[in-house]
Amino acid sequence: LAKTTQPISMDSYEGQEVNITCSHNNIATNDYITWYQQFPSQGPRFIIQGYKTKVTNEVASLFIPADRKSSTLSLPRVSLSDTAVYYCLVTALGAGSYQLTFGKGTKLSVIP
Amino acid sequence: EAGVTQFPSHSVIEKGQTVTLRCDPISGHDNLYWYRRVMGKEIKFLLHFVKESKQDESGMPNNRFLAERTGGTYSTLKVQPAELEDSGVYFCASSQVGDTTYEQYFGPGTRLTVT
């Protein structure tokens, strides 16, 4: 499994765009990149998934360069409610068991 | 649509006792997963059911842990006998078979404290 590295913590003011970068130098051809969000006292929640280039949904955007050795989660105009831990995961497609491998995540604190 | 539910939300037991955690997945989800986070560590995979069958139990720490999913609906995770290092938060997640994303729906977790 490809190991992921991301910042331990980040601070941002309300209304700003936040970019969290994750490195996964050993990503394999059939690996997907997935991001989860976790609020205190809750389970993780799926945000977005991608393989290459750019993916956008109503919550976030995911940018993946051509070499796929890193990815950036972009949260537009964050609010206080976006304070959470964000996990970058790399998971092999078609591996049979879709177990998720979590790292330490990035603790995002949004400041008023 | 109801989400994944877990019971109890918090359990405090003494070392050597037995505890059973329950997970009710989203209706229609054949995939069911157990994860746990012990103090100061990352969330770790325990096992994966497809319906009532264990697809992958490579993350189960030892034979004190027994997971079941009779009938392919809810699942239980029994810890017997509990040890101090079993303290942590146990998460259950579910997903649909054939879903091509890695979107697993997590429950709120059961916080287990072994004293």
PDB file of C-alpha atoms in Angstrom:
ATOM      1  CA  LEU A   1       0.000   0.000   0.000  1.00  0.00           C
ATOM      2  CA  ALA A   2       1.263   3.452  -0.880  1.00  0.00           C
ATOM      3  CA  LYS A   3       2.156   5.505   2.167  1.00  0.00           C
ATOM      4  CA  THR A   4       0.695   8.998   2.379  1.00  0.00           C
ATOM      5  CA  THR A   5       2.205  12.095   3.954  1.00  0.00           C
ATOM      6  CA  GLN A   6       0.194  15.200   4.767  1.00  0.00           C
ATOM      7  CA  PRO A   7       0.546  18.174   7.132  1.00  0.00           C
ATOM      8  CA  ILE A   8      -0.338  17.444  10.728  1.00  0.00           C
ATOM      9  CA  SER A   9      -2.320  20.646  11.114  1.00  0.00           C
ATOM     10  CA  MET A  10      -3.410  23.811   9.323  1.00  0.00           C
ATOM     11  CA  ASP A  11      -5.148  27.004  10.367  1.00  0.00           C
ATOM     12  CA  SER A  12      -7.320  29.145   8.130  1.00  0.00           C
ATOM     13  CA  TYR A  13      -9.623  32.119   8.484  1.00  0.00           C
ATOM     14  CA  GLU A  14     -13.254  31.871   7.545  1.00  0.00           C
ATOM     15  CA  GLY A  15     -13.971  32.583   3.907  1.00  0.00           C
ATOM     16  CA  GLN A  16     -10.545  31.570   2.654  1.00  0.00           C
ATOM     17  CA  GLU A  17      -9.747  28.762   0.266  1.00  0.00           C
ATOM     18  CA  VAL A  18      -7.843  25.931   1.902  1.00  0.00           C
ATOM     19  CA  ASN A  19      -5.545  23.571   0.044  1.00  0.00           C
ATOM     20  CA  ILE A  20      -4.283  20.426   1.740  1.00  0.00           C
ATOM     21  CA  THR A  21      -1.570  18.575  -0.117  1.00  0.00           C
ATOM     22  CA  CYS A  22      -0.857  14.908   0.278  1.00  0.00           C
ATOM     23  CA  SER A  23       2.177  13.094  -1.091  1.00  0.00           C
ATOM     24  CA  HIS A  24       2.026   9.460  -2.154  1.00  0.00           C
ATOM     25  CA  ASN A  25       5.270   8.808  -4.003  1.00  0.00           C
ATOM     26  CA  ASN A  26       4.762   5.050  -4.280  1.00  0.00           C
ATOM     27  CA  ILE A  27       1.264   5.122  -5.708  1.00  0.00           C
ATOM     28  CA  ALA A  28       0.532   2.159  -7.976  1.00  0.00           C
ATOM     29  CA  THR A  29      -1.196   2.135 -11.347  1.00  0.00           C
ATOM     30  CA  ASN A  30      -4.485   0.809 -10.007  1.00  0.00           C
ATOM     31  CA  ASP A  31      -4.588   3.016  -6.890  1.00  0.00           C
ATOM     32  CA  TYR A  32      -7.249   5.658  -6.382  1.00  0.00           C
ATOM     33  CA  ILE A  33      -6.921   8.717  -4.152  1.00  0.00           C
ATOM     34  CA  THR A  34      -9.721   9.292  -1.694  1.00  0.00           C
ATOM     35  CA  TRP A  35     -10.282  11.952   0.944  1.00  0.00           C
ATOM     36  CA  TYR A  36     -12.327  11.599   4.094  1.00  0.00           C
ATOM     37  CA  GLN A  37     -13.370  14.169   6.687  1.00  0.00           C
ATOM     38  CA  GLN A  38     -13.898  13.474  10.368  1.00  0.00           C
ATOM     39  CA  PHE A  39     -15.573  15.673  12.944  1.00  0.00           C
ATOM     40  CA  PRO A  40     -15.058  15.074  16.674  1.00  0.00           C
ATOM     41  CA  SER A  41     -17.116  12.185  18.048  1.00  0.00           C
ATOM     42  CA  GLN A  42     -18.166  11.100  14.562  1.00  0.00           C
ATOM     43  CA  GLY A  43     -16.997   8.528  12.063  1.00  0.00           C
ATOM     44  CA  PRO A  44     -15.093   9.558   8.940  1.00  0.00           C
ATOM     45  CA  ARG A  45     -17.134  10.842   6.001  1.00  0.00           C
ATOM     46  CA  PHE A  46     -16.258  10.448   2.322  1.00  0.00           C
ATOM     47  CA  ILE A  47     -15.535  13.739   0.573  1.00  0.00           C
ATOM     48  CA  ILE A  48     -14.089  13.040  -2.850  1.00  0.00           C
ATOM     49  CA  GLN A  49     -12.203  10.500  -4.916  1.00  0.00           C
ATOM     50  CA  GLY A  50     -10.094  10.708  -8.046  1.00  0.00           C
ATOM     51  CA  TYR A  51      -7.592   8.933 -10.249  1.00  0.00           C
ATOM     52  CA  LYS A  52      -5.981  11.736 -12.239  1.00  0.00           C
ATOM     53  CA  THR A  53      -6.452  15.375 -13.307  1.00  0.00           C
ATOM     54  CA  LYS A  54      -9.226  17.233 -11.521  1.00  0.00           C
ATOM     55  CA  VAL A  55     -12.405  16.146  -9.828  1.00  0.00           C
ATOM     56  CA  THR A  56     -14.974  18.544  -8.416  1.00  0.00           C
ATOM     57  CA  ASN A  57     -18.142  18.023  -6.424  1.00  0.00           C
ATOM     58  CA  GLU A  58     -20.396  20.224  -4.316  1.00  0.00           C
ATOM     59  CA  VAL A  59     -18.022  20.042  -1.357  1.00  0.00           C
ATOM     60  CA  ALA A  60     -14.466  20.138  -2.685  1.00  0.00           C
ATOM     61  CA  SER A  61     -12.085  19.822  -5.585  1.00  0.00           C
ATOM     62  CA  LEU A  62      -9.289  17.312  -5.956  1.00  0.00           C
ATOM     63  CA  PHE A  63      -6.257  18.092  -8.079  1.00  0.00           C
ATOM     64  CA  ILE A  64      -3.977  15.261  -9.153  1.00  0.00           C
ATOM     65  CA  PRO A  65      -0.915  15.989 -11.325  1.00  0.00           C
ATOM     66  CA  ALA A  66       0.106  13.752 -14.184  1.00  0.00           C
ATOM     67  CA  ASP A  67       2.667  11.800 -12.168  1.00  0.00           C
ATOM     68  CA  ARG A  68       0.046  11.152  -9.445  1.00  0.00           C
ATOM     69  CA  LYS A  69       2.706  11.330  -6.740  1.00  0.00           C
ATOM     70  CA  SER A  70       0.727  13.945  -4.881  1.00  0.00           C
ATOM     71  CA  SER A  71      -2.779  15.313  -4.667  1.00  0.00           C
ATOM     72  CA  THR A  72      -4.365  18.485  -3.337  1.00  0.00           C
ATOM     73  CA  LEU A  73      -7.740  18.765  -1.677  1.00  0.00           C
ATOM     74  CA  SER A  74      -9.201  22.222  -2.147  1.00  0.00           C
ATOM     75  CA  LEU A  75     -11.977  23.532   0.083  1.00  0.00           C
ATOM     76  CA  PRO A  76     -13.479  26.790  -1.221  1.00  0.00           C
ATOM     77  CA  ARG A  77     -14.418  29.522   1.251  1.00  0.00           C
ATOM     78  CA  VAL A  78     -14.186  27.517   4.457  1.00  0.00           C
ATOM     79  CA  SER A  79     -16.493  28.134   7.388  1.00  0.00           C
ATOM     80  CA  LEU A  80     -16.193  27.272  11.064  1.00  0.00           C
ATOM     81  CA  SER A  81     -18.078  24.044  10.394  1.00  0.00           C
ATOM     82  CA  ASP A  82     -15.226  22.828   8.190  1.00  0.00           C
ATOM     83  CA  THR A  83     -13.022  22.437  11.266  1.00  0.00           C
ATOM     84  CA  ALA A  84     -12.205  18.732  11.171  1.00  0.00           C
ATOM     85  CA  VAL A  85      -9.510  16.185  10.447  1.00  0.00           C
ATOM     86  CA  TYR A  86      -8.972  15.450   6.761  1.00  0.00           C
ATOM     87  CA  TYR A  87      -7.524  12.126   5.664  1.00  0.00           C
ATOM     88  CA  CYS A  88      -5.858  11.340   2.373  1.00  0.00           C
ATOM     89  CA  LEU A  89      -6.091   7.650   1.449  1.00  0.00           C
ATOM     90  CA  VAL A  90      -4.688   5.583  -1.387  1.00  0.00           C
ATOM     91  CA  THR A  91      -6.597   2.411  -2.157  1.00  0.00           C
ATOM     92  CA  ALA A  92      -6.160  -0.235  -4.822  1.00  0.00           C
ATOM     93  CA  LEU A  93      -9.078  -0.788  -7.151  1.00  0.00           C
ATOM     94  CA  GLY A  94     -10.322  -4.329  -7.470  1.00  0.00           C
ATOM     95  CA  ALA A  95      -8.317  -5.668  -4.555  1.00  0.00           C
ATOM     96  CA  GLY A  96     -11.304  -7.645  -3.289  1.00  0.00           C
ATOM     97  CA  SER A  97     -11.393  -6.189   0.169  1.00  0.00           C
ATOM     98  CA  TYR A  98     -11.829  -2.441   0.115  1.00  0.00           C
ATOM     99  CA  GLN A  99     -10.201  -1.838   3.445  1.00  0.00           C
ATOM    100  CA  LEU A 100      -9.284   1.776   4.009  1.00  0.00           C
ATOM    101  CA  THR A 101      -5.844   2.672   5.341  1.00  0.00           C
ATOM    102  CA  PHE A 102      -5.911   5.854   7.367  1.00  0.00           C
ATOM    103  CA  GLY A 103      -2.892   7.945   8.254  1.00  0.00           C
ATOM    104  CA  LYS A 104      -2.708  10.627  10.881  1.00  0.00           C
ATOM    105  CA  GLY A 105      -4.657  13.131   8.813  1.00  0.00           C
ATOM    106  CA  THR A 106      -4.531  16.922   8.757  1.00  0.00           C
ATOM    107  CA  LYS A 107      -6.316  18.768  11.524  1.00  0.00           C
ATOM    108  CA  LEU A 108      -7.849  21.878   9.976  1.00  0.00           C
ATOM    109  CA  SER A 109      -8.847  24.663  12.336  1.00  0.00           C
ATOM    110  CA  VAL A 110     -10.979  27.441  10.888  1.00  0.00           C
ATOM    111  CA  ILE A 111     -10.691  30.710  12.778  1.00  0.00           C
ATOM    112  CA  PRO A 112     -13.417  33.371  12.828  1.00  0.00           C
TER     113      PRO A 112
ATOM    114  CA  GLU B   1     -32.479   7.049   4.926  1.00  0.00           C
ATOM    115  CA  ALA B   2     -31.022   5.967   8.257  1.00  0.00           C
ATOM    116  CA  GLY B   3     -27.277   5.899   8.495  1.00  0.00           C
ATOM    117  CA  VAL B   4     -25.022   3.337  10.116  1.00  0.00           C
ATOM    118  CA  THR B   5     -25.869   2.955  13.768  1.00  0.00           C
ATOM    119  CA  GLN B   6     -23.750   1.542  16.555  1.00  0.00           C
ATOM    120  CA  PHE B   7     -24.595   0.449  20.043  1.00  0.00           C
ATOM    121  CA  PRO B   8     -23.616   1.244  22.693  1.00  0.00           C
ATOM    122  CA  SER B   9     -22.101   4.680  22.191  1.00  0.00           C
ATOM    123  CA  HIS B  10     -19.848   4.183  25.186  1.00  0.00           C
ATOM    124  CA  SER B  11     -18.929   1.165  27.272  1.00  0.00           C
ATOM    125  CA  VAL B  12     -16.780   0.993  30.378  1.00  0.00           C
ATOM    126  CA  ILE B  13     -15.750  -2.454  31.530  1.00  0.00           C
ATOM    127  CA  GLU B  14     -13.110  -4.005  33.719  1.00  0.00           C
ATOM    128  CA  LYS B  15     -10.185  -5.965  32.415  1.00  0.00           C
ATOM    129  CA  GLY B  16     -11.183  -9.571  31.914  1.00  0.00           C
ATOM    130  CA  GLN B  17     -14.832  -8.855  31.232  1.00  0.00           C
ATOM    131  CA  THR B  18     -16.652  -9.406  27.970  1.00  0.00           C
ATOM    132  CA  VAL B  19     -18.167  -6.721  25.792  1.00  0.00           C
ATOM    133  CA  THR B  20     -20.269  -7.005  22.666  1.00  0.00           C
ATOM    134  CA  LEU B  21     -20.543  -4.132  20.221  1.00  0.00           C
ATOM    135  CA  ARG B  22     -23.303  -3.973  17.658  1.00  0.00           C
ATOM    136  CA  CYS B  23     -23.454  -2.368  14.242  1.00  0.00           C
ATOM    137  CA  ASP B  24     -26.491  -1.897  12.034  1.00  0.00           C
ATOM    138  CA  PRO B  25     -25.439  -1.014   8.491  1.00  0.00           C
ATOM    139  CA  ILE B  26     -27.414   0.997   6.011  1.00  0.00           C
ATOM    140  CA  SER B  27     -30.238  -1.129   4.663  1.00  0.00           C
ATOM    141  CA  GLY B  28     -29.209  -2.927   1.485  1.00  0.00           C
ATOM    142  CA  HIS B  29     -25.471  -2.594   2.085  1.00  0.00           C
ATOM    143  CA  ASP B  30     -23.882  -5.999   1.809  1.00  0.00           C
ATOM    144  CA  ASN B  31     -20.385  -4.769   2.684  1.00  0.00           C
ATOM    145  CA  LEU B  32     -19.763  -4.226   6.381  1.00  0.00           C
ATOM    146  CA  TYR B  33     -16.461  -3.198   7.904  1.00  0.00           C
ATOM    147  CA  TRP B  34     -15.067  -2.849  11.401  1.00  0.00           C
ATOM    148  CA  TYR B  35     -12.279  -0.405  12.239  1.00  0.00           C
ATOM    149  CA  ARG B  36     -10.835   0.841  15.481  1.00  0.00           C
ATOM    150  CA  ARG B  37      -8.687   3.642  16.784  1.00  0.00           C
ATOM    151  CA  VAL B  38      -6.734   2.942  19.915  1.00  0.00           C
ATOM    152  CA  MET B  39      -5.331   5.809  21.927  1.00  0.00           C
ATOM    153  CA  GLY B  40      -2.972   8.001  19.926  1.00  0.00           C
ATOM    154  CA  LYS B  41      -2.984   5.760  16.885  1.00  0.00           C
ATOM    155  CA  GLU B  42      -4.519   5.869  13.443  1.00  0.00           C
ATOM    156  CA  ILE B  43      -7.817   4.278  12.522  1.00  0.00           C
ATOM    157  CA  LYS B  44      -7.062   0.654  11.674  1.00  0.00           C
ATOM    158  CA  PHE B  45      -9.043  -1.864   9.655  1.00  0.00           C
ATOM    159  CA  LEU B  46     -10.216  -4.971  11.498  1.00  0.00           C
ATOM    160  CA  LEU B  47     -12.350  -6.974   9.098  1.00  0.00           C
ATOM    161  CA  HIS B  48     -14.752  -6.946   6.184  1.00  0.00           C
ATOM    162  CA  PHE B  49     -17.987  -8.884   5.689  1.00  0.00           C
ATOM    163  CA  VAL B  50     -19.778  -9.424   2.422  1.00  0.00           C
ATOM    164  CA  LYS B  51     -23.246 -10.385   3.556  1.00  0.00           C
ATOM    165  CA  GLU B  52     -22.624 -13.006   6.237  1.00  0.00           C
ATOM    166  CA  SER B  53     -19.211 -14.111   4.952  1.00  0.00           C
ATOM    167  CA  LYS B  54     -15.881 -12.812   6.199  1.00  0.00           C
ATOM    168  CA  GLN B  55     -14.110 -11.452   3.123  1.00  0.00           C
ATOM    169  CA  ASP B  56     -11.031 -10.188   4.924  1.00  0.00           C
ATOM    170  CA  GLU B  57     -10.189 -10.515   8.601  1.00  0.00           C
ATOM    171  CA  SER B  58      -6.515  -9.680   8.282  1.00  0.00           C
ATOM    172  CA  GLY B  59      -6.777  -6.800  10.722  1.00  0.00           C
ATOM    173  CA  MET B  60      -8.185  -8.721  13.671  1.00  0.00           C
ATOM    174  CA  PRO B  61      -5.580  -8.345  16.420  1.00  0.00           C
ATOM    175  CA  ASN B  62      -5.971 -11.720  18.146  1.00  0.00           C
ATOM    176  CA  ASN B  63      -8.445 -14.469  18.990  1.00  0.00           C
ATOM    177  CA  ARG B  64     -10.003 -12.454  21.791  1.00  0.00           C
ATOM    178  CA  PHE B  65     -11.973 -10.672  19.091  1.00  0.00           C
ATOM    179  CA  LEU B  66     -14.914 -12.408  17.425  1.00  0.00           C
ATOM    180  CA  ALA B  67     -17.040 -10.791  14.754  1.00  0.00           C
ATOM    181  CA  GLU B  68     -20.293 -12.202  13.465  1.00  0.00           C
ATOM    182  CA  ARG B  69     -22.902 -11.194  10.963  1.00  0.00           C
ATOM    183  CA  THR B  70     -25.591 -13.805  11.054  1.00  0.00           C
ATOM    184  CA  GLY B  71     -28.185 -13.348   8.344  1.00  0.00           C
ATOM    185  CA  GLY B  72     -26.125 -10.721   6.636  1.00  0.00           C
ATOM    186  CA  THR B  73     -27.763  -7.810   8.405  1.00  0.00           C
ATOM    187  CA  TYR B  74     -26.377  -6.416  11.641  1.00  0.00           C
ATOM    188  CA  SER B  75     -22.981  -7.387  12.983  1.00  0.00           C
ATOM    189  CA  THR B  76     -21.543  -7.883  16.438  1.00  0.00           C
ATOM    190  CA  LEU B  77     -17.969  -7.617  17.620  1.00  0.00           C
ATOM    191  CA  LYS B  78     -17.235  -9.406  20.863  1.00  0.00           C
ATOM    192  CA  VAL B  79     -14.123  -8.862  22.916  1.00  0.00           C
ATOM    193  CA  GLN B  80     -13.484 -11.638  25.408  1.00  0.00           C
ATOM    194  CA  PRO B  81     -11.675 -11.212  27.700  1.00  0.00           C
ATOM    195  CA  ALA B  82     -11.038  -7.500  27.346  1.00  0.00           C
ATOM    196  CA  GLU B  83      -7.564  -6.121  27.995  1.00  0.00           C
ATOM    197  CA  LEU B  84      -6.471  -2.581  28.787  1.00  0.00           C
ATOM    198  CA  GLU B  85      -4.989  -2.125  25.295  1.00  0.00           C
ATOM    199  CA  ASP B  86      -8.401  -2.770  23.737  1.00  0.00           C
ATOM    200  CA  SER B  87      -9.562   0.680  24.858  1.00  0.00           C
ATOM    201  CA  GLY B  88     -10.378   2.924  21.957  1.00  0.00           C
ATOM    202  CA  VAL B  89     -13.117   3.821  19.511  1.00  0.00           C
ATOM    203  CA  TYR B  90     -14.603   1.074  17.364  1.00  0.00           C
ATOM    204  CA  PHE B  91     -16.132   2.175  14.084  1.00  0.00           C
ATOM    205  CA  CYS B  92     -18.405   0.269  11.788  1.00  0.00           C
ATOM    206  CA  ALA B  93     -18.893   1.169   8.140  1.00  0.00           C
ATOM    207  CA  SER B  94     -20.966  -0.163   5.287  1.00  0.00           C
ATOM    208  CA  SER B  95     -21.091   0.135   1.526  1.00  0.00           C
ATOM    209  CA  GLN B  96     -22.871  -1.334  -1.447  1.00  0.00           C
ATOM    210  CA  VAL B  97     -21.392  -4.239  -3.368  1.00  0.00           C
ATOM    211  CA  GLY B  98     -20.498  -3.067  -6.839  1.00  0.00           C
ATOM    212  CA  ASP B  99     -19.947   0.516  -5.793  1.00  0.00           C
ATOM    213  CA  THR B 100     -16.946   1.675  -7.791  1.00  0.00           C
ATOM    214  CA  THR B 101     -15.976   4.374  -5.343  1.00  0.00           C
ATOM    215  CA  TYR B 102     -14.413   3.932  -1.978  1.00  0.00           C
ATOM    216  CA  GLU B 103     -17.303   5.593  -0.230  1.00  0.00           C
ATOM    217  CA  GLN B 104     -17.848   3.803   3.008  1.00  0.00           C
ATOM    218  CA  TYR B 105     -20.510   5.110   5.355  1.00  0.00           C
ATOM    219  CA  PHE B 106     -19.270   5.188   8.913  1.00  0.00           C
ATOM    220  CA  GLY B 107     -21.207   5.024  12.117  1.00  0.00           C
ATOM    221  CA  PRO B 108     -20.478   7.330  15.059  1.00  0.00           C
ATOM    222  CA  GLY B 109     -18.376   4.710  16.795  1.00  0.00           C
ATOM    223  CA  THR B 110     -18.447   2.948  20.149  1.00  0.00           C
ATOM    224  CA  ARG B 111     -15.997   4.249  22.706  1.00  0.00           C
ATOM    225  CA  LEU B 112     -14.689   1.315  24.743  1.00  0.00           C
ATOM    226  CA  THR B 113     -12.858   1.937  27.982  1.00  0.00           C
ATOM    227  CA  VAL B 114     -11.252  -1.015  29.732  1.00  0.00           C
ATOM    228  CA  THR B 115     -10.166  -0.295  33.310  1.00  0.00           C
TER     229      THR B 115
END
